[in-house]
Amino acid sequence: MKRIQSNNHQSTRNAAEPFGAHRKKIKSMKLKLFIVCLLGSISSTFAQAPAAAGNPGSVSGKIVDKTTKEPIGYASVSIKDGAKVVTGAISQENGNFNIPNLELKSYTLEVQFIGYKTYTKAIVLSTSDKSLNVGTIAIESEATQLEGVNIVAERSNIVQKIDRKVVNVGKDLVASGTTASDILNNVPTVSVDPQTKELSLRGNSNVRVLIDGKPSNVDAAQLLQQIPSASIKQIELITNPSAKYNPEGMSGIINIILHKNANQGFNGSLNTGVTFGITPKTNSALNMNYKVGKVNFYTNYGYNHGINANHGDVTSENPTRESFQEFKFRNLNNSHLLKFGMDFYINEKNTISAYTNQNITHSDGFGSTTVDYFDNTSVFLDDNPNVPGPVDPLDPATYFTRTNRDTQQLFRNENENKNQTYDMVFKHDFAKKGENLEFQANFSKTKNNENTDYIDTQYTPTEDSYRTNLIDTKTNYTQLNLDYVNPLSETSKIEVGAETRLQKTDSNFDNVSGTYFAANNFDFKRDIHAVYTNYGKQWNKWSAQLGVRVEAYKIEANFETLSTNPADDKSQTVTDDIFTAYPSAFLTYTVNEKNSFNFNYSRRVDRPSIGQINPIREWTTPTMESRGNPDLVPQFTNSFEINYTRNTKLGSVTTGVFYRRINDEISRVVFNDPNDENRKILSFDNFNDNNAYGVEASGNLKFTKWWAVNASADAYFKTVRGTVQNATTDEFENAEVDVTTFNTRLNNTFTLNKNLRVQLFGMYRGRDLSLQFERKPMYKADLGMTYNVMKGKGTITIRSNDIFNTMRFAFDGDIPYRQHGAFYWESQTLYVGFNLMFGGGKNRELQRKQRDTNETQGSGGMF
């Protein structure tokens, strides 16, 4: 690794002091408690397992969807002797199942899967037919189908797969907000910061966001604000990806899948709605497809429009200069999202697919930041600011009496973002069942233009200054994938593949202030070349997969500043050249049809982003500015998980614990601006190794025919580290704080009749800690209803969000001195929407190409 060091602020990467003995003891007790609880549930489950070893009979087969002919994984297969369940199994990802150790006698075979009708069949095992293969079992969906149009589910449901949770987005989530950001805030284990829109998974913001399995050049916080909620079909939460996938993102991957129809003939749906808050906001999406012969065309168009307003205030009780800051923001956003694609079925063995995503966003923002300083050594009398008067500290009438504004910053921001993605896939199926070769080429181009005008006003005496920031950023991204899958036998397979990712970003940041001009330029190149292999094997009730991904990672970044003042000119180059292996391991034990365990491990990496290493100022306020640290190094994480799934007559419940060991953790630092004593600089640095662990549970249950529930709860334990400034000495010190965060969500669906449904949603996000402040708990309740009209072709949705108006971001802190405040946004809203389905084609959904959903055969995980 080669670096040219900067003469600016040096890295504060001093090792934090080791944890105190009392912290070790508390953490040890917590971890022991998790292990005891987990082992208890394992023991009780094993006690229920049947002991049928030694019997010669077996039953095998494959489960598929009756309509689409696609294999169904994780279906419950039971062997019954009368009404008694003898044993069972869970189908593999490819639909296959095998149940050994059966007595030679007559049984009833029963297949169950959420959203499908129960399938039963009488079978007989005899001395002449000990190993019975029942062939392909086609189970029928319970979902109503209308004139070939796919009906969107009324309520969302969560399916626990071997290496991910899949959230199928229903009308209840679509109505919860206008954008992907709003939807994700209602998904288990996911949180979106209401102010910064920063996304976190399992309490960590180092998460990778994919769209249709592909990365985007757009920042995740900005991207999620651009995608209309009605355009989303599924959300995949991949907390421990296999070696097949990109290892970036400590807490895993969130894959957002947009709608794509593949029905015979012409079909479509229109979803439109208005959210009424301080101002109305629209959210619409149109989905259409036309399939004839060997060609299928499909398109999705989504549109968002509206004004978002929020405000807040912060009080800083600085012993030398107390201040009160007030913030007001108002943004007009317009977003267009277009997806257009084609599938061409050349013959039974060869398919070519191509699509493009076009995303255009334009926003106009207005805002103000007002700072009032209260001087505790003098006050200003009457209207004359030049006549100071004495202060009696014991007299409340004269202490801190200054109320006029000292400084104010007004700004107007115009931002335009254009993102173009083009994707092509060729897939060849060999004569051997399950053996295939797939090549994918993906190219995306992003252009972002920002123009921000500032007016900074100093009072007493009044003086205005004007400045303009002009930012022009262009990013090109190319990704090439070659994947080969070969089932070596009925119980084993191997996957091998290669991937190349090339990224190039050029940015020009011009700052004009009066006669002063500064041009800040940087170019960033990143090349990643990787190969991977996965080997999977199943035996009896066990299945396992081992994999490794090897990556060569190289970056070169050049930063340059040229200005009218030669003393401000500087340049810097950052290079990294790293060769690393990322192993992964998955192990599943299926006790019976009701109980299964999953153990998995993977190594992850968080490489510093452009914003984290860019030494050029990113944003500024009267009291704070943000810039990166070119001396950052990558952060590596070893992640372990244990999950338990219990299937019951009511539905499925999944619980799990996870543990992460983090090396060279990247965290925030704050230090004084050497050129302005009233301004601080927010940046990043590497710190010592860290640990994070947690427990979570989720359930998808149907208590009665009229009452269904999606529920989840999670708790996270971690240590936050960083650098803070001592208010007394002005020296910077390494600090750490232990954090325990609890969250829960509950979504109820009440089916009053075949046309009317009511949803009641509640969430609670517990207190959280950072080095500088405590975030107060947040909670809310939503109430909505859907009513089917036009013989089921149309649906009217009404939803009241945050009906008690309780949501806000409030905080309180004591480091380096007392600070407290709150931020508010349009959380209390009313949504009114209408969904219309049209078209006369037959419902024959085609198999979506696997990489389009970020999945391969076996999910890149186990069978």
GROMACS .gro file of N, CA and C in nm, residues 12-17 19 23 665-671 682-690 719-726 731-738 769-772 815:
model
  135
   12THR      N    1  -0.623   1.061   1.354
   12THR     CA    2  -0.627   1.047   1.500
   12THR      C    3  -0.641   0.900   1.537
   13ARG      N    4  -0.586   0.814   1.459
   13ARG     CA    5  -0.603   0.672   1.481
   13ARG      C    6  -0.513   0.623   1.593
   14ASN      N    7  -0.543   0.669   1.715
   14ASN     CA    8  -0.475   0.619   1.834
   14ASN      C    9  -0.560   0.509   1.893
   15ALA      N   10  -0.500   0.404   1.935
   15ALA     CA   11  -0.576   0.291   1.987
   15ALA      C   12  -0.656   0.332   2.108
   16ALA      N   13  -0.786   0.299   2.105
   16ALA     CA   14  -0.869   0.326   2.222
   16ALA      C   15  -0.827   0.234   2.335
   17GLU      N   16  -0.849   0.280   2.454
   17GLU     CA   17  -0.810   0.200   2.569
   17GLU      C   18  -0.891   0.071   2.572
   19PHE      N   19  -1.133  -0.231   2.688
   19PHE     CA   20  -1.257  -0.226   2.765
   19PHE      C   21  -1.226  -0.248   2.914
   23ARG      N   22  -1.711  -0.375   3.186
   23ARG     CA   23  -1.776  -0.388   3.056
   23ARG      C   24  -1.761  -0.530   3.004
  665GLU      N   25  -1.215  -0.053   1.262
  665GLU     CA   26  -1.349   0.004   1.244
  665GLU      C   27  -1.341   0.152   1.202
  666ILE      N   28  -1.420   0.187   1.101
  666ILE     CA   29  -1.431   0.325   1.055
  666ILE      C   30  -1.540   0.395   1.135
  667SER      N   31  -1.505   0.511   1.192
  667SER     CA   32  -1.602   0.584   1.274
  667SER      C   33  -1.583   0.733   1.254
  668ARG      N   34  -1.679   0.810   1.305
  668ARG     CA   35  -1.678   0.955   1.293
  668ARG      C   36  -1.582   1.020   1.393
  669VAL      N   37  -1.523   1.133   1.354
  669VAL     CA   38  -1.446   1.216   1.445
  669VAL      C   39  -1.486   1.361   1.425
  670VAL      N   40  -1.470   1.441   1.531
  670VAL     CA   41  -1.500   1.584   1.525
  670VAL      C   42  -1.380   1.660   1.582
  671PHE      N   43  -1.337   1.765   1.513
  671PHE     CA   44  -1.228   1.846   1.565
  671PHE      C   45  -1.250   1.992   1.525
  682LEU      N   46  -1.628   1.776   1.074
  682LEU     CA   47  -1.675   1.639   1.091
  682LEU      C   48  -1.605   1.552   0.987
  683SER      N   49  -1.538   1.444   1.032
  683SER     CA   50  -1.462   1.361   0.940
  683SER      C   51  -1.471   1.214   0.984
  684PHE      N   52  -1.375   1.131   0.937
  684PHE     CA   53  -1.374   0.987   0.966
  684PHE      C   54  -1.234   0.945   1.008
  685ASP      N   55  -1.227   0.829   1.078
  685ASP     CA   56  -1.097   0.773   1.114
  685ASP      C   57  -1.114   0.625   1.144
  686ASN      N   58  -1.001   0.552   1.144
  686ASN     CA   59  -1.000   0.411   1.183
  686ASN      C   60  -0.971   0.399   1.332
  687PHE      N   61  -1.035   0.301   1.398
  687PHE     CA   62  -1.015   0.277   1.539
  687PHE      C   63  -0.987   0.129   1.562
  688ASN      N   64  -0.970   0.095   1.688
  688ASN     CA   65  -0.937  -0.041   1.724
  688ASN      C   66  -1.048  -0.138   1.685
  689ASP      N   67  -1.020  -0.268   1.703
  689ASP     CA   68  -1.119  -0.371   1.672
  689ASP      C   69  -1.239  -0.357   1.764
  690ASN      N   70  -1.352  -0.408   1.716
  690ASN     CA   71  -1.477  -0.391   1.788
  690ASN      C   72  -1.562  -0.517   1.774
  719THR      N   73  -2.040  -0.152   2.076
  719THR     CA   74  -1.960  -0.046   2.135
  719THR      C   75  -1.928   0.056   2.027
  720VAL      N   76  -1.964   0.180   2.052
  720VAL     CA   77  -1.937   0.288   1.957
  720VAL      C   78  -1.810   0.359   1.999
  721ARG      N   79  -1.718   0.379   1.903
  721ARG     CA   80  -1.591   0.443   1.933
  721ARG      C   81  -1.570   0.563   1.844
  722GLY      N   82  -1.494   0.658   1.891
  722GLY     CA   83  -1.463   0.776   1.813
  722GLY      C   84  -1.375   0.872   1.893
  723THR      N   85  -1.361   0.992   1.840
  723THR     CA   86  -1.280   1.095   1.906
  723THR      C   87  -1.369   1.211   1.944
  724VAL      N   88  -1.355   1.257   2.069
  724VAL     CA   89  -1.432   1.373   2.116
  724VAL      C   90  -1.335   1.473   2.175
  725GLN      N   91  -1.382   1.596   2.184
  725GLN     CA   92  -1.297   1.702   2.236
  725GLN      C   93  -1.333   1.732   2.381
  726ASN      N   94  -1.232   1.739   2.465
  726ASN     CA   95  -1.252   1.774   2.604
  726ASN      C   96  -1.285   1.922   2.615
  731GLU      N   97  -0.840   1.936   2.428
  731GLU     CA   98  -0.766   1.826   2.371
  731GLU      C   99  -0.864   1.719   2.322
  732PHE      N  100  -0.820   1.641   2.220
  732PHE     CA  101  -0.904   1.534   2.168
  732PHE      C  102  -0.870   1.403   2.237
  733GLU      N  103  -0.975   1.328   2.271
  733GLU     CA  104  -0.958   1.205   2.344
  733GLU      C  105  -1.037   1.094   2.275
  734ASN      N  106  -0.979   0.972   2.278
  734ASN     CA  107  -1.054   0.857   2.230
  734ASN      C  108  -1.161   0.822   2.333
  735ALA      N  109  -1.279   0.793   2.285
  735ALA     CA  110  -1.390   0.762   2.374
  735ALA      C  111  -1.470   0.645   2.320
  736GLU      N  112  -1.544   0.581   2.406
  736GLU     CA  113  -1.630   0.471   2.365
  736GLU      C  114  -1.751   0.465   2.456
  737VAL      N  115  -1.858   0.407   2.403
  737VAL     CA  116  -1.981   0.392   2.481
  737VAL      C  117  -2.048   0.263   2.439
  738ASP      N  118  -2.100   0.188   2.539
  738ASP     CA  119  -2.173   0.065   2.512
  738ASP      C  120  -2.319   0.099   2.483
  769LEU      N  121  -2.751   0.540   2.141
  769LEU     CA  122  -2.643   0.624   2.193
  769LEU      C  123  -2.534   0.641   2.088
  770SER      N  124  -2.479   0.759   2.081
  770SER     CA  125  -2.355   0.785   2.009
  770SER      C  126  -2.258   0.845   2.110
  771LEU      N  127  -2.140   0.880   2.065
  771LEU     CA  128  -2.043   0.938   2.158
  771LEU      C  129  -2.088   1.072   2.211
  772GLN      N  130  -2.168   1.145   2.134
  772GLN     CA  131  -2.200   1.282   2.173
  772GLN      C  132  -2.341   1.299   2.228
  815ILE      N  133  -2.145   1.568   2.583
  815ILE     CA  134  -2.006   1.570   2.537
  815ILE      C  135  -1.996   1.655   2.411
   0.00000   0.00000   0.00000
